[in-house]
PDB file of C-alpha atoms in Angstrom:
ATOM      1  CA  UNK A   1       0.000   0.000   0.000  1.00  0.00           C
ATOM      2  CA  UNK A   2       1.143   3.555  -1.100  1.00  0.00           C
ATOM      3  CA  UNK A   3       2.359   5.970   1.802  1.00  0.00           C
ATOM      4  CA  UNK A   4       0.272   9.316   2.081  1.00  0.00           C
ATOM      5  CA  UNK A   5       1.067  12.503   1.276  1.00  0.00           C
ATOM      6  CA  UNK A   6       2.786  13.031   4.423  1.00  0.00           C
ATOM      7  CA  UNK A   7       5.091   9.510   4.189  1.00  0.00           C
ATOM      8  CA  UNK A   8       2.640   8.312   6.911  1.00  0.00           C
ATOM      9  CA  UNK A   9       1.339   4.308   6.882  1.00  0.00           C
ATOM     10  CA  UNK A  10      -2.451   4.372   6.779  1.00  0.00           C
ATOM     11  CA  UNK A  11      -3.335   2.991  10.546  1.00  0.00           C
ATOM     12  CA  UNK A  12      -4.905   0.407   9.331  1.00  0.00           C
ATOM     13  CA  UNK A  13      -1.162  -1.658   8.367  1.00  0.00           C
ATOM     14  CA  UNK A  14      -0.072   0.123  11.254  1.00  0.00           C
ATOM     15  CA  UNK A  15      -2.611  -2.016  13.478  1.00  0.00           C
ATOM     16  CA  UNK A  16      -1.760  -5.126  11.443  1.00  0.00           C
ATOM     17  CA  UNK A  17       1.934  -5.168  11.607  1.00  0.00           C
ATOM     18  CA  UNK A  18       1.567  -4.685  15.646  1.00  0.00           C
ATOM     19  CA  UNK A  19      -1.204  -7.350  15.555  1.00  0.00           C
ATOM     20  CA  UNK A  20       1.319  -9.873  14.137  1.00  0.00           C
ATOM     21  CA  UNK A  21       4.414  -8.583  16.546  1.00  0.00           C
ATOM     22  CA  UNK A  22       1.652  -9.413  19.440  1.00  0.00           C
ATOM     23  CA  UNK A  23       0.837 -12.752  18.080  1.00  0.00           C
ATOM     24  CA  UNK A  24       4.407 -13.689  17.400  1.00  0.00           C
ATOM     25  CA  UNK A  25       5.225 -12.411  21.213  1.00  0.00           C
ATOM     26  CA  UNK A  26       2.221 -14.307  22.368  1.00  0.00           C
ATOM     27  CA  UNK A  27       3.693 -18.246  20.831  1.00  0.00           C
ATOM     28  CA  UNK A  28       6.845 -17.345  22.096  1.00  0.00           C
ATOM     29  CA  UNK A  29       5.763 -16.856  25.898  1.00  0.00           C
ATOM     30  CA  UNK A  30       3.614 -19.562  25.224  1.00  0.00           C
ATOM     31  CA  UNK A  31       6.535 -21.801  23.986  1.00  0.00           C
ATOM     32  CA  UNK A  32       8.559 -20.314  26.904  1.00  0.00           C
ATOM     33  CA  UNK A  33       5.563 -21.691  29.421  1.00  0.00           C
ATOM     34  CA  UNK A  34       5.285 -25.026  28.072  1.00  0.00           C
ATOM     35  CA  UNK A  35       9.318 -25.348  28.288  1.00  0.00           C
ATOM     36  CA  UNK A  36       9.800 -24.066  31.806  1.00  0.00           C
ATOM     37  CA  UNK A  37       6.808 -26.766  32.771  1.00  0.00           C
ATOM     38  CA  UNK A  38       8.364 -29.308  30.873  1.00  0.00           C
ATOM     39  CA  UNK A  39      11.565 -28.616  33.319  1.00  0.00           C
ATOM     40  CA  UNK A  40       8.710 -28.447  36.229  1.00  0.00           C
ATOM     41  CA  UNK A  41       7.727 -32.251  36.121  1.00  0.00           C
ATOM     42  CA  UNK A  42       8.071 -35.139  34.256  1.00  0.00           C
ATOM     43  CA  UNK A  43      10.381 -38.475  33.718  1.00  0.00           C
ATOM     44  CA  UNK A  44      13.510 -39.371  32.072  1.00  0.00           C
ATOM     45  CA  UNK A  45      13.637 -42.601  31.074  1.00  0.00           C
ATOM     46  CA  UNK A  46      17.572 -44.184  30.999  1.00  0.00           C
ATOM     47  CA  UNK A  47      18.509 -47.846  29.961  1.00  0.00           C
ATOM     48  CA  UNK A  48      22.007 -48.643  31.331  1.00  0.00           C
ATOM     49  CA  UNK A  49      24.246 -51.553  32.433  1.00  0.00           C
ATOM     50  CA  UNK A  50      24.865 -52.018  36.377  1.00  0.00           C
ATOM     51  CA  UNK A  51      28.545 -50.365  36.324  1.00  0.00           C
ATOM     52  CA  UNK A  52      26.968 -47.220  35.291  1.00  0.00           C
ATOM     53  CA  UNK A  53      23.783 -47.670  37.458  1.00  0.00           C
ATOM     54  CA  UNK A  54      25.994 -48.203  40.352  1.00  0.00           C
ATOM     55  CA  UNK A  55      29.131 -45.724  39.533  1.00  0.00           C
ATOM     56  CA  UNK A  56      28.034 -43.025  37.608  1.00  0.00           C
ATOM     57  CA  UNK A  57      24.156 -42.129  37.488  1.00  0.00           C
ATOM     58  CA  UNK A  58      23.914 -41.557  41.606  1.00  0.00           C
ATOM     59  CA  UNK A  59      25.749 -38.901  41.583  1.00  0.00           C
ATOM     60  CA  UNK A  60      24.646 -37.490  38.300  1.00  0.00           C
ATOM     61  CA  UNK A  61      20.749 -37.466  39.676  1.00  0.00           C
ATOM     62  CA  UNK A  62      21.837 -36.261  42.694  1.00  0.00           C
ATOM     63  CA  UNK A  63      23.615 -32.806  41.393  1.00  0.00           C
ATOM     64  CA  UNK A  64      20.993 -32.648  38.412  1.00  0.00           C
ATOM     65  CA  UNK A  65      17.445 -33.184  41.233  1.00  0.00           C
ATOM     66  CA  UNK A  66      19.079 -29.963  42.986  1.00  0.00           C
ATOM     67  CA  UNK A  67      18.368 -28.166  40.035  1.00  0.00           C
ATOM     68  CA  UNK A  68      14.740 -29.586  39.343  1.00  0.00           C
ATOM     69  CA  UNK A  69      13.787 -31.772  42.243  1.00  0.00           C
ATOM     70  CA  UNK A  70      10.377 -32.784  40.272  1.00  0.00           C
ATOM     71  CA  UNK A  71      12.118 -34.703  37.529  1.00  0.00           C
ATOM     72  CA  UNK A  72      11.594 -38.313  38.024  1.00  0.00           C
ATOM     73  CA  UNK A  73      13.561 -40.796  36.663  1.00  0.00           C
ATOM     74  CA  UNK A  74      12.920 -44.286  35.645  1.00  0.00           C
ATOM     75  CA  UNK A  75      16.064 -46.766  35.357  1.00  0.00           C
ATOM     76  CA  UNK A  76      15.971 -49.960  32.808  1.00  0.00           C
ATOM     77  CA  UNK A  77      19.027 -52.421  33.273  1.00  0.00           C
ATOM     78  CA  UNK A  78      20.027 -54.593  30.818  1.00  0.00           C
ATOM     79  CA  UNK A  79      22.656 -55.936  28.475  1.00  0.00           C
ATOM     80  CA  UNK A  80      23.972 -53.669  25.408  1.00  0.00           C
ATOM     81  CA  UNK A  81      21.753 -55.246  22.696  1.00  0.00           C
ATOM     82  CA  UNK A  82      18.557 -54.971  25.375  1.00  0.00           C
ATOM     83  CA  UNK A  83      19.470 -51.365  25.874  1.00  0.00           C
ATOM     84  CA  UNK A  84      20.242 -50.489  22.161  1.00  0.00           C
ATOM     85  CA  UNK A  85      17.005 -52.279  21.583  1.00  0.00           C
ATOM     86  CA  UNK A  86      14.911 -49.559  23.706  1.00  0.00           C
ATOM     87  CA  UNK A  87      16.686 -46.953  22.643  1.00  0.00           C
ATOM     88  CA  UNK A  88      15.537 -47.370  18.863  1.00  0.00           C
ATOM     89  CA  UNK A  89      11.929 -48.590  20.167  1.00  0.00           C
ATOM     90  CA  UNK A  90      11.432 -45.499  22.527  1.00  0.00           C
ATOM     91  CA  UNK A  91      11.381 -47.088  25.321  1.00  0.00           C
ATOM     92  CA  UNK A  92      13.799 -45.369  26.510  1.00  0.00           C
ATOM     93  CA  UNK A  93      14.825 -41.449  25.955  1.00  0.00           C
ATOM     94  CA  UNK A  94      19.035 -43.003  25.935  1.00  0.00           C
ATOM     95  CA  UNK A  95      21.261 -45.493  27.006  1.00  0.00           C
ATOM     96  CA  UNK A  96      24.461 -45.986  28.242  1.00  0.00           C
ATOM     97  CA  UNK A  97      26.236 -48.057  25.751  1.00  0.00           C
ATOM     98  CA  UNK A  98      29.333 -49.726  24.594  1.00  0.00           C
ATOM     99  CA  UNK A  99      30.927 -47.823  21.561  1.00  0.00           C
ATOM    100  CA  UNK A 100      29.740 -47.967  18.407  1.00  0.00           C
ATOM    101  CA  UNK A 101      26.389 -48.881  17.964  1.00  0.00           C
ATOM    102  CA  UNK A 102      24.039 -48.989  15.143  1.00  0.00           C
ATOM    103  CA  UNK A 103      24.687 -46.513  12.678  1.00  0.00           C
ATOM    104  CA  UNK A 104      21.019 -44.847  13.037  1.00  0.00           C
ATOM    105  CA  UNK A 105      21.646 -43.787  16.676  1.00  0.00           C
ATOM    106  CA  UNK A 106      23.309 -40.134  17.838  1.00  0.00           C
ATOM    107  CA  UNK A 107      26.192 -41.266  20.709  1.00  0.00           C
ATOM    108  CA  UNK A 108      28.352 -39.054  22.824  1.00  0.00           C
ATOM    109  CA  UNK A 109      31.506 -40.569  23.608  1.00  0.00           C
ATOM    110  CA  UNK A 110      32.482 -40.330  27.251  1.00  0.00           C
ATOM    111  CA  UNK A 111      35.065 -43.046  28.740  1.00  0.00           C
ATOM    112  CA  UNK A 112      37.742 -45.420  28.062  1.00  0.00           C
ATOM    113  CA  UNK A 113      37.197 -48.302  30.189  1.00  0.00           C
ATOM    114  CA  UNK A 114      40.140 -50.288  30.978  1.00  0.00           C
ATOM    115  CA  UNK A 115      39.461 -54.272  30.998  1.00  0.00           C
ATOM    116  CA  UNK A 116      41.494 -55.692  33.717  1.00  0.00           C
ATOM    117  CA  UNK A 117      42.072 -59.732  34.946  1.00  0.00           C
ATOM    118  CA  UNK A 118      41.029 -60.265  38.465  1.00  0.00           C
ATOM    119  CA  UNK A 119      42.657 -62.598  40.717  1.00  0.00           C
ATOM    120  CA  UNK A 120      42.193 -63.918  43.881  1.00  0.00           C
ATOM    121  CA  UNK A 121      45.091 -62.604  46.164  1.00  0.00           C
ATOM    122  CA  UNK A 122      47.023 -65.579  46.136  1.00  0.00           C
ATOM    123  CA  UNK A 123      47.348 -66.499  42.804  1.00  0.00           C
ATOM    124  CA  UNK A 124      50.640 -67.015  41.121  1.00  0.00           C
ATOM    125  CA  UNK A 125      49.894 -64.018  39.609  1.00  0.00           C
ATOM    126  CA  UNK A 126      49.095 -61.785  41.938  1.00  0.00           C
ATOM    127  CA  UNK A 127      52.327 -60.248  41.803  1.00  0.00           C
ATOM    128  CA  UNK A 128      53.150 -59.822  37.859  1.00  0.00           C
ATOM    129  CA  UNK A 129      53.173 -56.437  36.339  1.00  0.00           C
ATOM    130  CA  UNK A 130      51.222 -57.183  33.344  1.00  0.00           C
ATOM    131  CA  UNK A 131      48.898 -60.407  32.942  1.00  0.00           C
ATOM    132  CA  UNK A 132      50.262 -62.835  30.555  1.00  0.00           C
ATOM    133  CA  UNK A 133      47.304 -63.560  27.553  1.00  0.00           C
ATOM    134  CA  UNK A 134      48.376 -67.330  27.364  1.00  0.00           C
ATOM    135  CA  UNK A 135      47.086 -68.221  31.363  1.00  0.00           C
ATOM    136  CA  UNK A 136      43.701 -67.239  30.511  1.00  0.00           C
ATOM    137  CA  UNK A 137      43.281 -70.447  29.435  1.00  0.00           C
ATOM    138  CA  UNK A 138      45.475 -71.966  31.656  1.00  0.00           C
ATOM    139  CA  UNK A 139      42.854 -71.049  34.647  1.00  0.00           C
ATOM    140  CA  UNK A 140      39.258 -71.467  35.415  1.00  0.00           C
ATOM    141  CA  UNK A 141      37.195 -68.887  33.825  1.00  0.00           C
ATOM    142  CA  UNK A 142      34.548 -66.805  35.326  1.00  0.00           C
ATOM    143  CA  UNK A 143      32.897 -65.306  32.119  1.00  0.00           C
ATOM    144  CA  UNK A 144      30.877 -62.057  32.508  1.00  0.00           C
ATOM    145  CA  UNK A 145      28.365 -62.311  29.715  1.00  0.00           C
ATOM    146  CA  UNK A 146      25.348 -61.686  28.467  1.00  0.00           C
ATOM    147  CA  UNK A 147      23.801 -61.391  25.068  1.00  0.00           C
ATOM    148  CA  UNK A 148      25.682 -60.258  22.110  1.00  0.00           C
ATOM    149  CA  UNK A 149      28.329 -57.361  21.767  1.00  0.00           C
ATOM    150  CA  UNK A 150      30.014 -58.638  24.653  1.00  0.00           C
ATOM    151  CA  UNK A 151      33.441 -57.587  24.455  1.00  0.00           C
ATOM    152  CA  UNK A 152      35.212 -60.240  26.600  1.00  0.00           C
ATOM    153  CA  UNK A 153      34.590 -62.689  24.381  1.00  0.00           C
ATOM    154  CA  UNK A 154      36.173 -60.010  21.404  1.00  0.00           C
ATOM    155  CA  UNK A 155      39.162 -60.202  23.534  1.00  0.00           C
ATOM    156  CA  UNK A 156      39.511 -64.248  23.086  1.00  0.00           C
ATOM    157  CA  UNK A 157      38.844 -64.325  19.533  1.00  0.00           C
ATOM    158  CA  UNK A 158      41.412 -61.522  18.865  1.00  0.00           C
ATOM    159  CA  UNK A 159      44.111 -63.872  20.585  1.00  0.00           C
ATOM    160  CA  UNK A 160      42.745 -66.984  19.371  1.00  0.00           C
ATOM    161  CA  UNK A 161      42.429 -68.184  23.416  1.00  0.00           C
ATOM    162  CA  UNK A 162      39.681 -71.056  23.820  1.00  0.00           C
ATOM    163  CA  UNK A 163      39.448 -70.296  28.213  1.00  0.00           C
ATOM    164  CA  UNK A 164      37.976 -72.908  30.427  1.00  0.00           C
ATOM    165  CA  UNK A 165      34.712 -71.390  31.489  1.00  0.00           C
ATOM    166  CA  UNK A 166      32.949 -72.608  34.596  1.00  0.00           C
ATOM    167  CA  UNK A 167      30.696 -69.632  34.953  1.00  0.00           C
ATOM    168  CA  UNK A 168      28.853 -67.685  32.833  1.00  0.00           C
ATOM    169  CA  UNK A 169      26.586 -64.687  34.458  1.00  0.00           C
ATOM    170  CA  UNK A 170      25.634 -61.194  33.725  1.00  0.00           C
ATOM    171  CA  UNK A 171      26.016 -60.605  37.539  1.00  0.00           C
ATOM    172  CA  UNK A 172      29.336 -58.536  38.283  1.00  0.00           C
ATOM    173  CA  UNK A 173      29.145 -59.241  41.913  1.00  0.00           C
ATOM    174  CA  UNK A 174      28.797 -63.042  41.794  1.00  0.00           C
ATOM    175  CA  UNK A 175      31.771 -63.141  39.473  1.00  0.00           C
ATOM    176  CA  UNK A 176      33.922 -61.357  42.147  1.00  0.00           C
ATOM    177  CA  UNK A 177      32.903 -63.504  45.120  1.00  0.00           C
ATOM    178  CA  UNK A 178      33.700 -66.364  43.404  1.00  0.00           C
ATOM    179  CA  UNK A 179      36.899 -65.099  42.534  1.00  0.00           C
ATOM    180  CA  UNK A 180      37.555 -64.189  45.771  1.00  0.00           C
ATOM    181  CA  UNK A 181      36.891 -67.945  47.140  1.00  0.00           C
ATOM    182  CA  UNK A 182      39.428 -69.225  44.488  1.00  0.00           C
ATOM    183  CA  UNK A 183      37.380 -70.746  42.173  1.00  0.00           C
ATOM    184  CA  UNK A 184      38.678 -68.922  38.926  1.00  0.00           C
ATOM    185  CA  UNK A 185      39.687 -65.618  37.405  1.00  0.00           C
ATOM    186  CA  UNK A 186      38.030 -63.110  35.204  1.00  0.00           C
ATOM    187  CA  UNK A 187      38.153 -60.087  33.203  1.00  0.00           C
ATOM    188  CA  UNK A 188      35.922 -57.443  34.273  1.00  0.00           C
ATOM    189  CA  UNK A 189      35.546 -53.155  33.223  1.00  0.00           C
ATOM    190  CA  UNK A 190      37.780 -51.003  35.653  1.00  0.00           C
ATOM    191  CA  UNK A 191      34.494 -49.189  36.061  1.00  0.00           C
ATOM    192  CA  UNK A 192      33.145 -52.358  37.725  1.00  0.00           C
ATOM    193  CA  UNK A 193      35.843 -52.867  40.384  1.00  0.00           C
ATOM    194  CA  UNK A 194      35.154 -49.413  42.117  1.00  0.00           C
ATOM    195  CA  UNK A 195      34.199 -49.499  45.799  1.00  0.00           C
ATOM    196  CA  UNK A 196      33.946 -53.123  46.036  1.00  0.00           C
ATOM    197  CA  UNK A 197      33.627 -55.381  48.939  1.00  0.00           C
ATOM    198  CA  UNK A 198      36.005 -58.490  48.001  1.00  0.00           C
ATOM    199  CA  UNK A 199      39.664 -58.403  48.327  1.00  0.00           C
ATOM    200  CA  UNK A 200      40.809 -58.799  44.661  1.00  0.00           C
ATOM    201  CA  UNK A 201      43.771 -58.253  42.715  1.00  0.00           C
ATOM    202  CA  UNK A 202      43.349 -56.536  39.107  1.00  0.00           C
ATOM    203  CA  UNK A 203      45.950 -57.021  36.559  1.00  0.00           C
ATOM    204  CA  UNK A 204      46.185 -54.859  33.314  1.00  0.00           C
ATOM    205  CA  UNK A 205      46.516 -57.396  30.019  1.00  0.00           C
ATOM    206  CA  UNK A 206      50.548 -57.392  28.762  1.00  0.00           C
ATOM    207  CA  UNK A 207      48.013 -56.377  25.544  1.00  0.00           C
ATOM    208  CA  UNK A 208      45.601 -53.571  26.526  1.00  0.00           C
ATOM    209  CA  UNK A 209      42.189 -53.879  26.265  1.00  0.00           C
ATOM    210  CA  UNK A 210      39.649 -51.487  26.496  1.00  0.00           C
ATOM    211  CA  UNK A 211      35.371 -50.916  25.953  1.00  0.00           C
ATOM    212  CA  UNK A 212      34.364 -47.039  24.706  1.00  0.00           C
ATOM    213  CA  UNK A 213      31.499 -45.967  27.174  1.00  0.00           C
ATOM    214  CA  UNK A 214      29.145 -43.399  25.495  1.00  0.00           C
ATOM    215  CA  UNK A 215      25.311 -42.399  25.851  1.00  0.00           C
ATOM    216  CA  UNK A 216      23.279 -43.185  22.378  1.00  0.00           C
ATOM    217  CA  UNK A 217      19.513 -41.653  21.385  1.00  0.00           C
ATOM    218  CA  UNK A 218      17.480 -41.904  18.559  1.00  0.00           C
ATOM    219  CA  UNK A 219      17.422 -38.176  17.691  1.00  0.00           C
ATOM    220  CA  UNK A 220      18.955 -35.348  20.554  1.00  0.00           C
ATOM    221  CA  UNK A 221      16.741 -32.451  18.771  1.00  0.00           C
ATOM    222  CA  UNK A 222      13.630 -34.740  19.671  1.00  0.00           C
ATOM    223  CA  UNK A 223      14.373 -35.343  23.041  1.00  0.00           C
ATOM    224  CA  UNK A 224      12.134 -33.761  26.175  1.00  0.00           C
ATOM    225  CA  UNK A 225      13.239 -30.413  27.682  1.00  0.00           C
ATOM    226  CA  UNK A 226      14.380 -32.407  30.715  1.00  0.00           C
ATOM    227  CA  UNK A 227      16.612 -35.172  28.642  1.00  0.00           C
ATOM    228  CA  UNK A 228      18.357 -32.708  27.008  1.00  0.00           C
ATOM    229  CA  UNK A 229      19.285 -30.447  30.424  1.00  0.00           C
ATOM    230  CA  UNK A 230      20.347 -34.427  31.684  1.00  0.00           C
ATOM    231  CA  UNK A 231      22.863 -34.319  28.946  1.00  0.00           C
ATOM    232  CA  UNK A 232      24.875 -31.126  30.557  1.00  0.00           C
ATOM    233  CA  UNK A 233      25.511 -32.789  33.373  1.00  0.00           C
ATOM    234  CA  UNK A 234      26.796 -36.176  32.452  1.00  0.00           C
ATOM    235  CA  UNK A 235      30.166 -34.433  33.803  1.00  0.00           C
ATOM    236  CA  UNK A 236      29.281 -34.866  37.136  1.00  0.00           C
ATOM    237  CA  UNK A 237      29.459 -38.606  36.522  1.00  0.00           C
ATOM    238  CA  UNK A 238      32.512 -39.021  38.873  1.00  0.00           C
ATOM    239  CA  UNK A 239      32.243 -37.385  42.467  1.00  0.00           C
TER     240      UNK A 239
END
């Protein structure tokens, strides 16, 4: 529309220009609200393995429920292939993981974890600097497995080393008691063997071996208001 004679708007785009800034004002506060409720209330729902349940996510919760106390959250253990497998169903909003995973999942990387033999205190062992890869078959084997991806069983193929297995359980904690009674050795994630209460030795492999920790989603942009705040303070993972 054509300015009048004085280079004044008519009032009437006047009134429909500030109509629109009002509107456009009006979704944003609106979109503002919904956010800061979304931060308000609500749950975040995690799949992890019990290292990370045990070692890492207390104290995350803790430092992130001082910052929104009405977050809930809601905890699924499993194996990596359970936990990739809620991830891409929704189940879950992420999952800790071991490194990589499918291609169609978004992963931050956050750990190395070392792989380490445990011994009971007296083995013959006890004392090297560096386990030797040939006595892992030379010993009864405690295997710490469950489903596939399992990365222990990586490390034996790698070497070509057929152990003797006489256990096989997805429970961390039964693995070290038994180890602790003398009834085999292991290999278990440094992460694992924090705080624990047997009296173990751990022995770094004479050929490092390690698992990549990182979380994994379907799609960060799609994530709740609350999951994506979690994600700033996966730093506070150690105390």
């Amino acid at each position: 529309m054509a300015l009048n004679n004085r280079g004044w708007r008519p009032i009437e785009q006047v009134n429909d220009r500030w109509k629109k800034n009002i509107c456009n004002e009006h979704e944003i506060l609106l979109t503002q609200i919904k956010e800061l409720q979304g931060m308000q209330s609500g749950t975040i729902r995690i799949g992890t393995f019990s290292s990370v349940a045990t070692h890492w996510l207390p104290n995350i919760i803790k430092i992130f429920k001082k910052d929104y106390p009405h977050i809930d959250f809601e905890l699924l253990l499993g194996d990596y292939t359970e936990i990739e497998g809620w991830i891409t169903e929704g189940r879950v909003d992420f999952g800790f993981l071991r490194l990589p995973t499918a291609t169609e999942l978004e992963t931050i990387f956050l750990e190395q974890d070392r792989l380490l033999v445990v011994l009971p205190e007296d083995h013959a062992f006890a004392h090297c600097e560096r386990f030797p890869i040939s006595e892992l078959c030379k010993n009864p084997f405690m295997l710490l497995e469950k489903g596939a991806k399992a990365e222990i069983s990586e490390i034996f193929e790698q070497h070509q080393i057929s152990p003797i297995i006489h256990f096989t359980t997805w429970d961390d904690y039964a693995i070290m008691s038994m180890i602790e009674n003398g009834l085999g050795i292991s290999i278990l994630p440094e992460l694992i063997l924090q705080r624990i209460p047997y009296n173990l030795i751990a022995k770094e492999l004479e050929v490092p071996a390690f698992r990549n920790i990182g979380l994994a989603m379907r799609n960060q942009q799609s994530l709740s208001i609350a999951a994506k705040s979690f994600l700033h303070y996966l730093a506070y993972r150690k105390k």
